């Protein structure tokens, strides 16, 4: 049953923890703090803020969600339903919560939508290949 849990809940929880001020600085201002700053060989300075890290985490999670969608089994439908509920939670929070109206949250919500659509598409495609016609 744990395999049916949608992994997109991880970025959702991380953003909400930051929004509640549990990651420091009280609120979403912490998303703009640089967590990685590197000097490149070209002389440029590359930095990654916490909000950018959330997006990278969501993209990695999306990769694993698409891999999970290729499996066929009883927990697959539950995973799709829960992924849809996670997307709905993203959408409702984006529309109703003032601190969720940010670019980072919108990108996370878009990744959750791609997870839902991609998961259904991959599952339908792989399920169609599992059906054998006795010709």
Short mmCIF file of C-alpha atoms in Angstrom, two decimals, residues 12 80-96 105 109 112-113 116:
data_model
loop_
_atom_site.label_atom_id
_atom_site.label_comp_id
_atom_site.label_asym_id
_atom_site.label_seq_id
_atom_site.Cartn_x
_atom_site.Cartn_y
_atom_site.Cartn_z
CA UNK A 12 3.82 19.81 -1.33
CA UNK A 80 -3.57 7.64 -9.80
CA UNK A 81 -6.48 8.65 -7.58
CA UNK A 82 -4.15 9.88 -4.84
CA UNK A 83 -2.01 11.75 -7.39
CA UNK A 84 -5.14 13.49 -8.63
CA UNK A 85 -6.01 14.43 -5.03
CA UNK A 86 -2.51 15.85 -4.53
CA UNK A 87 -2.93 17.96 -7.67
CA UNK A 88 -6.34 19.15 -6.43
CA UNK A 89 -4.73 20.09 -3.10
CA UNK A 90 -2.08 22.07 -5.01
CA UNK A 91 -4.77 23.82 -7.06
CA UNK A 92 -7.01 24.67 -4.10
CA UNK A 93 -4.07 25.97 -2.09
CA UNK A 94 -2.81 28.02 -5.04
CA UNK A 95 -6.22 29.65 -5.46
CA UNK A 96 -7.09 30.18 -1.80
CA UNK A 105 4.29 26.90 -6.07
CA UNK A 109 1.49 22.54 -9.21
CA UNK A 112 1.83 17.67 -10.21
CA UNK A 113 -0.53 18.11 -13.19
CA UNK A 116 -1.40 13.05 -13.20
#
